[in-house]
Amino acid sequence: MLKVGVIGVGSISQFHIEPYLNHNRVKLMAFCDVNKERLEEKGKRYGVENLYTDYKALILEADIDAVSICTWNNTHAEIAIFALEAGKHVLVEKPLSMTVEEAEAVEKAQQKSGKTLQVGFVRRHGDNAKLLKTFIDNGDLGDIYYAKTSCLRRLGNPGGWFSDITRSGGGPIIDLGVHMIDISWYLMGKPRPVSVSGNTYNRLGNRSHIENLSFYQAADYDPMINDVEDLANAIIRFENGASIMVDVSFTLHLKQDELYVKLFGEKGGAEIEPELALISEKNNTILNITPQIDTLSFDFNKAFQNEIDHFVSCCLDGTENIAPVRDGVQVMRMLTAIYESAKTGREVYL
Ligand SMILES: NC(=O)c1ccc[n+]([C@@H]2O[C@H](COP(=O)([O-])OP(=O)(O)OC[C@H]3O[C@@H](n4cnc5c(N)ncnc54)[C@H](O)[C@@H]3O)[C@@H](O)[C@H]2O)c1
């Protein structure tokens, strides 16, 4: 059995808590949150009695082997390092940290502890991504030299800490771009990034005055602080000559939200979002191939269950971790380089 504590019981935590409760080799032992009222409400809802307002107390006092970190971005590295040093396995939500220095410090702590550190790159665990990876590993796309990905929200600044740069580290690039860049890079075979050119804009604010459209919000939604970008784009170049083009927004004058990931290889192409598709050619004819599976799109609940199942199996069975800390560090290098490039108006070399 794996005994687990969850630190930060806000909006995303249910996608950790419920998969843990579904798992027959997990005992959910303790919760922590600095918001006492929310902590008690979640404790009651999920039948967890060991409640802490201080993560250090949870890590040192609760009877646990592992933690899920579901707090604001500015606390990820600090909590992960403390947990690793105390000998606990760690599943940390994306992004791994707010800076590259913090990410490298987590990597060092993980190496020293020998414990599992899995980064919450949940899109890697989607059934659509897992199936596509089997085609890619089989060589069906050949060498993948280009990816194009977007996550454009016309209205969707989650507010609260998400739009407070001191707690988030940035806007849609660090919040949404992290997923889009990661899944593209992962499926391209994780080539080494060499340079980044990016632009960020903050032209529309958070548009909290807009009515009649709902969107994901931080548990403590507050539209008052907003010092993050609302739109960003970037091109990332890799050592093998491949590139990723990405754009993401919290808000934009856009007809409807867009979310896609397209991969282009020498032998074939693929779209993984919004729906899995393969593109190929045979007998002088282009073929669009639709795999016959239950769900072609990304299923949030299933992907989180897969992510938690993978974490448990890494901790208990020594299964190879598909989202290790070094990947979190590389992704942080790309994300922070986009911000640096946007700030300086120049290409950034890594
Ligand atoms: N994988 C995904 O698709 C996905 C989706 C949404 C959010 N996230 C990530 O999950 C994390 C949390 O996001 P959220 O939407 O749940 O935010 P949230 O604001 O709803 O919840 C965060 C919780 O953490 C608590 N907290 C903050 N600092 C703490 C500390 N030092 N100790 C204990 N508790 C603390 C807050 O009080 C709050 O209850 C973020 O890093 C975010 O990027 C991931």
mmCIF file of C-alpha atoms and ligand atoms in Angstrom:
data_model
loop_
_atom_site.group_PDB
_atom_site.id
_atom_site.type_symbol
_atom_site.label_atom_id
_atom_site.label_comp_id
_atom_site.label_asym_id
_atom_site.label_seq_id
_atom_site.Cartn_x
_atom_site.Cartn_y
_atom_site.Cartn_z
ATOM 1 C CA MET A 1 0.000 0.000 0.000
ATOM 2 C CA LEU A 2 1.083 3.567 -0.703
ATOM 3 C CA LYS A 3 0.121 6.052 2.017
ATOM 4 C CA VAL A 4 -0.458 9.465 0.505
ATOM 5 C CA GLY A 5 -0.952 13.069 1.662
ATOM 6 C CA VAL A 6 -2.335 15.828 -0.581
ATOM 7 C CA ILE A 7 -0.953 19.346 -0.138
ATOM 8 C CA GLY A 8 -3.234 22.079 -1.498
ATOM 9 C CA VAL A 9 -6.885 21.057 -1.698
ATOM 10 C CA GLY A 10 -8.207 23.677 -4.135
ATOM 11 C CA SER A 11 -9.722 23.228 -7.599
ATOM 12 C CA ILE A 12 -7.396 20.633 -9.164
ATOM 13 C CA SER A 13 -6.957 18.507 -6.035
ATOM 14 C CA GLN A 14 -10.119 16.469 -6.687
ATOM 15 C CA PHE A 15 -8.404 15.067 -9.801
ATOM 16 C CA HIS A 16 -5.715 13.663 -7.486
ATOM 17 C CA ILE A 17 -7.902 12.763 -4.507
ATOM 18 C CA GLU A 18 -10.576 10.816 -6.381
ATOM 19 C CA PRO A 19 -8.122 8.682 -8.407
ATOM 20 C CA TYR A 20 -6.264 7.900 -5.159
ATOM 21 C CA LEU A 21 -9.572 6.855 -3.563
ATOM 22 C CA ASN A 22 -10.296 4.650 -6.606
ATOM 23 C CA HIS A 23 -6.923 2.907 -6.279
ATOM 24 C CA ASN A 24 -6.913 -0.326 -4.314
ATOM 25 C CA ARG A 25 -3.247 0.029 -3.315
ATOM 26 C CA VAL A 26 -3.524 3.567 -1.898
ATOM 27 C CA LYS A 27 -4.472 4.845 1.538
ATOM 28 C CA LEU A 28 -5.303 8.531 1.567
ATOM 29 C CA MET A 29 -3.920 9.630 4.926
ATOM 30 C CA ALA A 30 -3.799 13.425 5.223
ATOM 31 C CA PHE A 31 -4.596 16.799 3.677
ATOM 32 C CA CYS A 32 -2.906 20.173 3.996
ATOM 33 C CA ASP A 33 -4.075 23.637 2.996
ATOM 34 C CA VAL A 34 -3.370 27.118 4.302
ATOM 35 C CA ASN A 35 -7.103 27.823 3.932
ATOM 36 C CA LYS A 36 -8.542 26.161 7.051
ATOM 37 C CA GLU A 37 -12.164 26.311 5.987
ATOM 38 C CA ARG A 38 -11.453 24.620 2.636
ATOM 39 C CA LEU A 39 -9.217 22.080 4.382
ATOM 40 C CA GLU A 40 -11.989 21.069 6.776
ATOM 41 C CA GLU A 41 -14.602 20.960 4.026
ATOM 42 C CA LYS A 42 -12.410 18.675 1.855
ATOM 43 C CA GLY A 43 -11.507 16.518 4.892
ATOM 44 C CA LYS A 44 -15.194 15.996 5.609
ATOM 45 C CA ARG A 45 -16.107 15.390 1.984
ATOM 46 C CA TYR A 46 -13.462 12.701 1.467
ATOM 47 C CA GLY A 47 -13.360 11.228 5.006
ATOM 48 C CA VAL A 48 -9.771 12.314 5.696
ATOM 49 C CA GLU A 49 -9.189 13.197 9.349
ATOM 50 C CA ASN A 50 -5.513 14.178 9.537
ATOM 51 C CA LEU A 51 -5.609 17.835 8.533
ATOM 52 C CA TYR A 52 -2.684 20.254 8.551
ATOM 53 C CA THR A 53 -2.307 23.932 7.731
ATOM 54 C CA ASP A 54 1.499 23.600 7.566
ATOM 55 C CA TYR A 55 2.941 21.342 4.837
ATOM 56 C CA LYS A 56 6.076 20.688 6.902
ATOM 57 C CA ALA A 57 3.954 19.277 9.714
ATOM 58 C CA LEU A 58 2.101 17.006 7.270
ATOM 59 C CA ILE A 59 5.353 15.732 5.782
ATOM 60 C CA LEU A 60 7.079 15.196 9.130
ATOM 61 C CA GLU A 61 4.163 14.015 11.270
ATOM 62 C CA ALA A 62 1.653 12.189 9.078
ATOM 63 C CA ASP A 63 2.106 8.476 8.379
ATOM 64 C CA ILE A 64 2.780 8.854 4.629
ATOM 65 C CA ASP A 65 5.098 7.570 1.889
ATOM 66 C CA ALA A 66 4.183 10.103 -0.802
ATOM 67 C CA VAL A 67 2.635 13.495 -1.438
ATOM 68 C CA SER A 68 0.729 15.174 -4.241
ATOM 69 C CA ILE A 69 1.550 18.880 -4.448
ATOM 70 C CA CYS A 70 -1.450 20.849 -5.753
ATOM 71 C CA THR A 71 -0.547 24.325 -4.489
ATOM 72 C CA TRP A 72 0.300 27.612 -6.229
ATOM 73 C CA ASN A 73 3.316 27.481 -8.551
ATOM 74 C CA ASN A 74 5.538 29.563 -6.247
ATOM 75 C CA THR A 75 5.461 26.810 -3.599
ATOM 76 C CA HIS A 76 6.056 23.728 -5.792
ATOM 77 C CA ALA A 77 9.862 23.629 -5.590
ATOM 78 C CA GLU A 78 10.078 24.420 -1.887
ATOM 79 C CA ILE A 79 7.523 21.761 -0.911
ATOM 80 C CA ALA A 80 8.961 19.161 -3.327
ATOM 81 C CA ILE A 81 12.474 19.606 -1.930
ATOM 82 C CA PHE A 82 11.256 19.397 1.667
ATOM 83 C CA ALA A 83 9.290 16.215 0.898
ATOM 84 C CA LEU A 84 12.185 14.556 -0.965
ATOM 85 C CA GLU A 85 14.585 15.402 1.857
ATOM 86 C CA ALA A 86 12.141 13.768 4.262
ATOM 87 C CA GLY A 87 12.243 10.601 2.103
ATOM 88 C CA LYS A 88 8.809 10.953 0.453
ATOM 89 C CA HIS A 89 7.850 10.283 -3.164
ATOM 90 C CA VAL A 90 6.434 13.363 -4.905
ATOM 91 C CA LEU A 91 3.833 14.001 -7.577
ATOM 92 C CA VAL A 92 4.036 17.727 -8.272
ATOM 93 C CA GLU A 93 1.526 19.600 -10.406
ATOM 94 C CA LYS A 94 2.779 21.426 -13.473
ATOM 95 C CA PRO A 95 4.784 23.601 -13.824
ATOM 96 C CA LEU A 96 7.594 22.010 -11.797
ATOM 97 C CA SER A 97 8.554 25.460 -10.471
ATOM 98 C CA MET A 98 8.609 29.138 -11.405
ATOM 99 C CA THR A 99 12.293 29.349 -12.383
ATOM 100 C CA VAL A 100 15.012 27.147 -13.869
ATOM 101 C CA GLU A 101 17.139 27.541 -10.728
ATOM 102 C CA GLU A 102 14.310 26.180 -8.579
ATOM 103 C CA ALA A 103 13.744 23.317 -11.024
ATOM 104 C CA GLU A 104 17.436 22.379 -10.901
ATOM 105 C CA ALA A 105 17.334 22.429 -7.095
ATOM 106 C CA VAL A 106 14.403 19.976 -7.168
ATOM 107 C CA GLU A 107 16.359 17.767 -9.580
ATOM 108 C CA LYS A 108 19.328 17.747 -7.208
ATOM 109 C CA ALA A 109 17.109 16.846 -4.246
ATOM 110 C CA GLN A 110 15.478 14.047 -6.244
ATOM 111 C CA GLN A 111 18.834 12.593 -7.269
ATOM 112 C CA LYS A 112 20.064 12.718 -3.667
ATOM 113 C CA SER A 113 16.926 11.098 -2.267
ATOM 114 C CA GLY A 114 16.464 8.435 -4.957
ATOM 115 C CA LYS A 115 12.707 8.834 -4.478
ATOM 116 C CA THR A 116 10.220 9.160 -7.336
ATOM 117 C CA LEU A 117 9.438 12.681 -8.509
ATOM 118 C CA GLN A 118 6.752 12.745 -11.160
ATOM 119 C CA VAL A 119 5.775 16.026 -12.816
ATOM 120 C CA GLY A 120 2.041 16.490 -13.454
ATOM 121 C CA PHE A 121 2.276 16.406 -17.255
ATOM 122 C CA VAL A 122 -1.190 14.907 -17.387
ATOM 123 C CA ARG A 123 -1.519 15.048 -21.183
ATOM 124 C CA ARG A 124 1.212 12.397 -21.458
ATOM 125 C CA HIS A 125 -1.190 10.036 -19.663
ATOM 126 C CA GLY A 126 -4.186 10.578 -21.932
ATOM 127 C CA ASP A 127 -5.252 7.412 -23.748
ATOM 128 C CA ASN A 128 -4.971 9.371 -27.032
ATOM 129 C CA ALA A 129 -1.316 10.296 -26.328
ATOM 130 C CA LYS A 130 -0.445 6.796 -25.157
ATOM 131 C CA LEU A 131 -1.878 5.241 -28.310
ATOM 132 C CA LEU A 132 -0.215 7.781 -30.598
ATOM 133 C CA LYS A 133 3.109 7.124 -28.864
ATOM 134 C CA THR A 134 2.918 3.457 -29.841
ATOM 135 C CA PHE A 135 2.561 4.514 -33.520
ATOM 136 C CA ILE A 136 5.436 7.007 -33.173
ATOM 137 C CA ASP A 137 7.674 4.460 -31.420
ATOM 138 C CA ASN A 138 6.855 2.037 -34.236
ATOM 139 C CA GLY A 139 8.235 4.597 -36.732
ATOM 140 C CA ASP A 140 4.893 5.366 -38.406
ATOM 141 C CA LEU A 141 5.533 9.138 -38.485
ATOM 142 C CA GLY A 142 9.242 8.855 -39.270
ATOM 143 C CA ASP A 143 11.374 11.749 -38.087
ATOM 144 C CA ILE A 144 9.056 14.407 -36.576
ATOM 145 C CA TYR A 145 10.454 17.800 -37.576
ATOM 146 C CA TYR A 146 7.614 20.184 -36.776
ATOM 147 C CA ALA A 147 4.815 20.611 -34.240
ATOM 148 C CA LYS A 148 2.165 23.287 -34.184
ATOM 149 C CA THR A 149 0.071 23.710 -31.073
ATOM 150 C CA SER A 150 -2.470 26.165 -29.700
ATOM 151 C CA CYS A 151 -4.500 26.603 -26.580
ATOM 152 C CA LEU A 152 -6.432 29.793 -27.163
ATOM 153 C CA ARG A 153 -9.140 30.783 -24.722
ATOM 154 C CA ARG A 154 -11.385 33.652 -25.716
ATOM 155 C CA LEU A 155 -12.305 34.124 -22.021
ATOM 156 C CA GLY A 156 -10.503 32.156 -19.332
ATOM 157 C CA ASN A 157 -8.210 34.010 -16.983
ATOM 158 C CA PRO A 158 -8.581 31.854 -13.814
ATOM 159 C CA GLY A 159 -7.851 34.904 -11.614
ATOM 160 C CA GLY A 160 -6.544 34.771 -8.041
ATOM 161 C CA TRP A 161 -2.981 33.483 -7.830
ATOM 162 C CA PHE A 162 -2.958 32.481 -11.549
ATOM 163 C CA SER A 163 -2.877 36.140 -12.579
ATOM 164 C CA ASP A 164 -0.545 37.270 -9.754
ATOM 165 C CA ILE A 165 2.939 36.903 -11.236
ATOM 166 C CA THR A 166 4.595 36.541 -7.824
ATOM 167 C CA ARG A 167 2.628 33.332 -7.191
ATOM 168 C CA SER A 168 2.232 31.954 -10.741
ATOM 169 C CA GLY A 169 5.399 33.053 -12.548
ATOM 170 C CA GLY A 170 3.333 34.155 -15.557
ATOM 171 C CA GLY A 171 0.077 33.767 -17.458
ATOM 172 C CA PRO A 172 -0.999 31.393 -20.244
ATOM 173 C CA ILE A 173 2.561 30.392 -21.195
ATOM 174 C CA ILE A 174 3.379 28.922 -17.790
ATOM 175 C CA ASP A 175 -0.184 27.707 -17.181
ATOM 176 C CA LEU A 176 -1.347 26.370 -20.581
ATOM 177 C CA GLY A 177 1.777 26.530 -22.750
ATOM 178 C CA VAL A 178 3.451 24.172 -20.299
ATOM 179 C CA HIS A 179 1.001 21.415 -21.358
ATOM 180 C CA MET A 180 1.041 22.175 -25.077
ATOM 181 C CA ILE A 181 4.831 22.475 -25.344
ATOM 182 C CA ASP A 182 5.380 19.444 -23.146
ATOM 183 C CA ILE A 183 3.101 17.058 -25.044
ATOM 184 C CA SER A 184 4.519 18.159 -28.413
ATOM 185 C CA TRP A 185 8.122 17.903 -27.210
ATOM 186 C CA TYR A 186 7.510 14.526 -25.524
ATOM 187 C CA LEU A 187 5.953 13.007 -28.655
ATOM 188 C CA MET A 188 8.743 14.447 -30.830
ATOM 189 C CA GLY A 189 11.179 12.359 -28.792
ATOM 190 C CA LYS A 190 12.355 15.135 -26.425
ATOM 191 C CA PRO A 191 14.978 16.811 -28.660
ATOM 192 C CA ARG A 192 17.321 19.291 -26.939
ATOM 193 C CA PRO A 193 16.024 22.879 -27.189
ATOM 194 C CA VAL A 194 18.637 25.324 -28.518
ATOM 195 C CA SER A 195 16.840 28.616 -29.042
ATOM 196 C CA VAL A 196 13.556 30.341 -28.385
ATOM 197 C CA SER A 197 11.858 33.410 -29.779
ATOM 198 C CA GLY A 198 8.640 34.608 -28.166
ATOM 199 C CA ASN A 199 6.190 37.460 -27.784
ATOM 200 C CA THR A 200 3.824 38.232 -24.925
ATOM 201 C CA TYR A 201 0.938 40.708 -24.863
ATOM 202 C CA ASN A 202 -1.245 42.122 -22.150
ATOM 203 C CA ARG A 203 -3.743 44.117 -24.160
ATOM 204 C CA LEU A 204 -7.163 42.987 -22.946
ATOM 205 C CA GLY A 205 -6.719 42.551 -19.185
ATOM 206 C CA ASN A 206 -8.751 39.753 -17.615
ATOM 207 C CA ARG A 207 -12.146 40.897 -19.002
ATOM 208 C CA SER A 208 -13.923 39.917 -15.780
ATOM 209 C CA HIS A 209 -16.781 42.235 -16.857
ATOM 210 C CA ILE A 210 -17.893 39.757 -19.558
ATOM 211 C CA GLU A 211 -21.182 38.059 -18.681
ATOM 212 C CA ASN A 212 -22.810 34.672 -19.403
ATOM 213 C CA LEU A 213 -19.670 32.607 -20.092
ATOM 214 C CA SER A 214 -18.216 30.280 -17.464
ATOM 215 C CA PHE A 215 -14.568 29.250 -17.175
ATOM 216 C CA TYR A 216 -12.079 27.489 -14.853
ATOM 217 C CA GLN A 217 -11.330 29.611 -11.783
ATOM 218 C CA ALA A 218 -8.849 29.453 -8.914
ATOM 219 C CA ALA A 219 -10.478 28.369 -5.645
ATOM 220 C CA ASP A 220 -9.982 31.945 -4.377
ATOM 221 C CA TYR A 221 -11.140 33.700 -7.541
ATOM 222 C CA ASP A 222 -10.202 37.354 -7.498
ATOM 223 C CA PRO A 223 -10.002 39.410 -10.687
ATOM 224 C CA MET A 224 -8.343 42.390 -8.981
ATOM 225 C CA ILE A 225 -4.683 41.466 -9.426
ATOM 226 C CA ASN A 226 -3.700 40.825 -13.033
ATOM 227 C CA ASP A 227 -0.090 41.400 -13.980
ATOM 228 C CA VAL A 228 0.421 38.426 -16.326
ATOM 229 C CA GLU A 229 0.294 38.234 -20.129
ATOM 230 C CA ASP A 230 -3.040 37.453 -21.784
ATOM 231 C CA LEU A 231 -1.547 36.159 -25.070
ATOM 232 C CA ALA A 232 1.802 34.657 -26.016
ATOM 233 C CA ASN A 233 3.379 32.978 -29.007
ATOM 234 C CA ALA A 234 6.749 31.354 -29.532
ATOM 235 C CA ILE A 235 8.911 29.320 -31.816
ATOM 236 C CA ILE A 236 11.275 26.832 -30.214
ATOM 237 C CA ARG A 237 14.173 25.368 -32.190
ATOM 238 C CA PHE A 238 15.840 22.047 -31.358
ATOM 239 C CA GLU A 239 19.314 20.633 -31.855
ATOM 240 C CA ASN A 240 18.044 18.150 -34.470
ATOM 241 C CA GLY A 241 16.577 20.979 -36.566
ATOM 242 C CA ALA A 242 12.970 20.348 -35.457
ATOM 243 C CA SER A 243 10.772 23.195 -34.229
ATOM 244 C CA ILE A 244 7.590 23.852 -32.274
ATOM 245 C CA MET A 245 5.307 26.805 -32.939
ATOM 246 C CA VAL A 246 2.921 27.571 -30.076
ATOM 247 C CA ASP A 247 0.361 30.187 -29.113
ATOM 248 C CA VAL A 248 -1.747 30.394 -25.977
ATOM 249 C CA SER A 249 -4.126 32.887 -24.423
ATOM 250 C CA PHE A 250 -6.165 33.602 -21.319
ATOM 251 C CA THR A 251 -8.307 35.926 -23.393
ATOM 252 C CA LEU A 252 -8.488 37.064 -26.989
ATOM 253 C CA HIS A 253 -11.067 38.441 -29.437
ATOM 254 C CA LEU A 254 -11.586 34.983 -30.871
ATOM 255 C CA LYS A 255 -14.785 33.408 -32.206
ATOM 256 C CA GLN A 256 -14.352 30.205 -30.210
ATOM 257 C CA ASP A 257 -11.745 28.481 -28.057
ATOM 258 C CA GLU A 258 -9.094 26.514 -29.931
ATOM 259 C CA LEU A 259 -6.993 23.646 -28.657
ATOM 260 C CA TYR A 260 -4.896 21.528 -30.957
ATOM 261 C CA VAL A 261 -1.614 19.657 -31.215
ATOM 262 C CA LYS A 262 -0.369 18.723 -34.708
ATOM 263 C CA LEU A 263 2.781 16.751 -35.381
ATOM 264 C CA PHE A 264 4.461 16.512 -38.767
ATOM 265 C CA GLY A 265 6.941 13.788 -39.644
ATOM 266 C CA GLU A 266 8.706 12.589 -42.798
ATOM 267 C CA LYS A 267 6.528 9.490 -43.098
ATOM 268 C CA GLY A 268 3.281 10.750 -41.623
ATOM 269 C CA GLY A 269 1.522 13.285 -39.460
ATOM 270 C CA ALA A 270 -0.788 13.198 -36.486
ATOM 271 C CA GLU A 271 -3.273 15.340 -34.636
ATOM 272 C CA ILE A 272 -3.664 14.477 -31.007
ATOM 273 C CA GLU A 273 -6.023 17.247 -29.953
ATOM 274 C CA PRO A 274 -8.871 17.974 -30.310
ATOM 275 C CA GLU A 275 -9.150 14.428 -31.677
ATOM 276 C CA LEU A 276 -6.617 11.754 -32.457
ATOM 277 C CA ALA A 277 -5.988 11.344 -36.192
ATOM 278 C CA LEU A 278 -3.139 9.990 -38.299
ATOM 279 C CA ILE A 279 -2.178 11.268 -41.718
ATOM 280 C CA SER A 280 -0.329 9.062 -44.164
ATOM 281 C CA GLU A 281 0.005 8.171 -47.830
ATOM 282 C CA LYS A 282 -0.272 4.971 -49.812
ATOM 283 C CA ASN A 283 -0.541 4.204 -53.551
ATOM 284 C CA ASN A 284 -0.037 7.899 -54.430
ATOM 285 C CA THR A 285 -2.958 8.828 -52.204
ATOM 286 C CA ILE A 286 -3.130 10.818 -48.969
ATOM 287 C CA LEU A 287 -4.961 8.977 -46.190
ATOM 288 C CA ASN A 288 -6.562 10.487 -43.097
ATOM 289 C CA ILE A 289 -6.802 7.638 -40.612
ATOM 290 C CA THR A 290 -9.194 7.536 -37.660
ATOM 291 C CA PRO A 291 -8.261 4.938 -35.037
ATOM 292 C CA GLN A 292 -11.339 2.983 -33.955
ATOM 293 C CA ILE A 293 -11.205 3.489 -30.179
ATOM 294 C CA ASP A 294 -13.766 4.514 -27.531
ATOM 295 C CA THR A 295 -12.582 8.135 -27.172
ATOM 296 C CA LEU A 296 -10.515 10.050 -29.683
ATOM 297 C CA SER A 297 -10.281 13.181 -27.532
ATOM 298 C CA PHE A 298 -8.471 13.921 -24.275
ATOM 299 C CA ASP A 299 -10.510 12.601 -21.351
ATOM 300 C CA PHE A 300 -9.557 14.695 -18.294
ATOM 301 C CA ASN A 301 -10.818 12.208 -15.673
ATOM 302 C CA LYS A 302 -9.282 9.165 -17.356
ATOM 303 C CA ALA A 303 -5.936 10.908 -17.909
ATOM 304 C CA PHE A 304 -5.711 11.893 -14.227
ATOM 305 C CA GLN A 305 -6.588 8.334 -13.176
ATOM 306 C CA ASN A 306 -3.829 7.062 -15.515
ATOM 307 C CA GLU A 307 -1.403 9.658 -14.090
ATOM 308 C CA ILE A 308 -2.119 8.626 -10.491
ATOM 309 C CA ASP A 309 -1.985 4.904 -11.381
ATOM 310 C CA HIS A 310 1.417 5.497 -12.995
ATOM 311 C CA PHE A 311 2.701 7.392 -9.933
ATOM 312 C CA VAL A 312 1.586 4.607 -7.589
ATOM 313 C CA SER A 313 3.218 2.009 -9.774
ATOM 314 C CA CYS A 314 6.493 4.008 -9.952
ATOM 315 C CA CYS A 315 6.524 4.279 -6.134
ATOM 316 C CA LEU A 316 5.496 0.711 -5.309
ATOM 317 C CA ASP A 317 6.817 -1.349 -8.224
ATOM 318 C CA GLY A 318 9.748 0.744 -9.489
ATOM 319 C CA THR A 319 8.044 1.232 -12.889
ATOM 320 C CA GLU A 320 10.002 3.631 -15.110
ATOM 321 C CA ASN A 321 8.715 7.173 -14.574
ATOM 322 C CA ILE A 322 7.460 8.689 -17.863
ATOM 323 C CA ALA A 323 7.429 12.255 -16.478
ATOM 324 C CA PRO A 324 10.697 12.539 -14.538
ATOM 325 C CA VAL A 325 12.144 15.667 -12.958
ATOM 326 C CA ARG A 326 14.694 16.236 -15.758
ATOM 327 C CA ASP A 327 11.802 16.712 -18.191
ATOM 328 C CA GLY A 328 10.287 19.263 -15.816
ATOM 329 C CA VAL A 329 13.624 21.118 -15.808
ATOM 330 C CA GLN A 330 13.862 21.121 -19.640
ATOM 331 C CA VAL A 331 10.307 22.413 -19.973
ATOM 332 C CA MET A 332 11.067 25.183 -17.455
ATOM 333 C CA ARG A 333 14.074 26.168 -19.614
ATOM 334 C CA MET A 334 11.772 26.565 -22.641
ATOM 335 C CA LEU A 335 9.068 28.456 -20.733
ATOM 336 C CA THR A 336 11.405 30.914 -19.052
ATOM 337 C CA ALA A 337 13.245 31.508 -22.342
ATOM 338 C CA ILE A 338 9.934 32.548 -23.957
ATOM 339 C CA TYR A 339 9.450 35.184 -21.252
ATOM 340 C CA GLU A 340 13.057 36.339 -21.577
ATOM 341 C CA SER A 341 12.806 36.583 -25.352
ATOM 342 C CA ALA A 342 9.555 38.548 -25.122
ATOM 343 C CA LYS A 343 11.128 40.923 -22.581
ATOM 344 C CA THR A 344 14.326 41.538 -24.510
ATOM 345 C CA GLY A 345 12.851 41.377 -28.026
ATOM 346 C CA ARG A 346 15.594 38.911 -29.031
ATOM 347 C CA GLU A 347 16.061 35.223 -29.663
ATOM 348 C CA VAL A 348 17.299 33.437 -26.532
ATOM 349 C CA TYR A 349 19.953 30.710 -26.867
ATOM 350 C CA LEU A 350 19.851 27.847 -24.374
HETATM 351 N N1 LIG B 1 -2.770 19.397 -14.648
HETATM 352 C C1 LIG B 1 -3.693 20.290 -14.929
HETATM 353 O O1 LIG B 1 -4.370 20.193 -15.968
HETATM 354 C C2 LIG B 1 -3.930 21.421 -13.989
HETATM 355 C C3 LIG B 1 -5.134 22.140 -14.040
HETATM 356 C C4 LIG B 1 -5.319 23.184 -13.120
HETATM 357 C C5 LIG B 1 -4.319 23.497 -12.204
HETATM 358 N N2 LIG B 1 -3.155 22.798 -12.207
HETATM 359 C C6 LIG B 1 -2.063 23.140 -11.287
HETATM 360 O O2 LIG B 1 -2.442 22.755 -9.964
HETATM 361 C C7 LIG B 1 -1.945 23.702 -9.012
HETATM 362 C C8 LIG B 1 -3.109 24.221 -8.191
HETATM 363 O O3 LIG B 1 -4.062 24.847 -9.051
HETATM 364 P P1 LIG B 1 -5.588 25.014 -8.608
HETATM 365 O O4 LIG B 1 -6.336 25.380 -9.812
HETATM 366 O O5 LIG B 1 -6.038 23.848 -7.793
HETATM 367 O O6 LIG B 1 -5.448 26.299 -7.649
HETATM 368 P P2 LIG B 1 -6.406 26.669 -6.425
HETATM 369 O O7 LIG B 1 -6.108 28.069 -6.074
HETATM 370 O O8 LIG B 1 -7.802 26.294 -6.755
HETATM 371 O O9 LIG B 1 -5.907 25.692 -5.261
HETATM 372 C C9 LIG B 1 -4.628 25.803 -4.685
HETATM 373 C C10 LIG B 1 -4.745 25.495 -3.206
HETATM 374 O O10 LIG B 1 -3.438 25.493 -2.633
HETATM 375 C C11 LIG B 1 -3.505 26.110 -1.352
HETATM 376 N N3 LIG B 1 -2.146 26.530 -0.988
HETATM 377 C C12 LIG B 1 -1.396 27.491 -1.551
HETATM 378 N N4 LIG B 1 -0.186 27.555 -0.981
HETATM 379 C C13 LIG B 1 -0.156 26.581 -0.027
HETATM 380 C C14 LIG B 1 0.827 26.123 0.889
HETATM 381 N N5 LIG B 1 2.047 26.683 0.972
HETATM 382 N N6 LIG B 1 0.516 25.089 1.719
HETATM 383 C C15 LIG B 1 -0.723 24.521 1.642
HETATM 384 N N7 LIG B 1 -1.690 24.916 0.810
HETATM 385 C C16 LIG B 1 -1.411 25.927 -0.034
HETATM 386 C C17 LIG B 1 -4.502 27.240 -1.541
HETATM 387 O O11 LIG B 1 -5.035 27.701 -0.321
HETATM 388 C C18 LIG B 1 -5.552 26.552 -2.438
HETATM 389 O O12 LIG B 1 -6.562 25.926 -1.673
HETATM 390 C C19 LIG B 1 -1.216 24.770 -9.836
HETATM 391 O O13 LIG B 1 0.152 24.540 -9.841
HETATM 392 C C20 LIG B 1 -1.772 24.616 -11.244
HETATM 393 O O14 LIG B 1 -0.846 24.989 -12.240
HETATM 394 C C21 LIG B 1 -2.961 21.758 -13.056
#
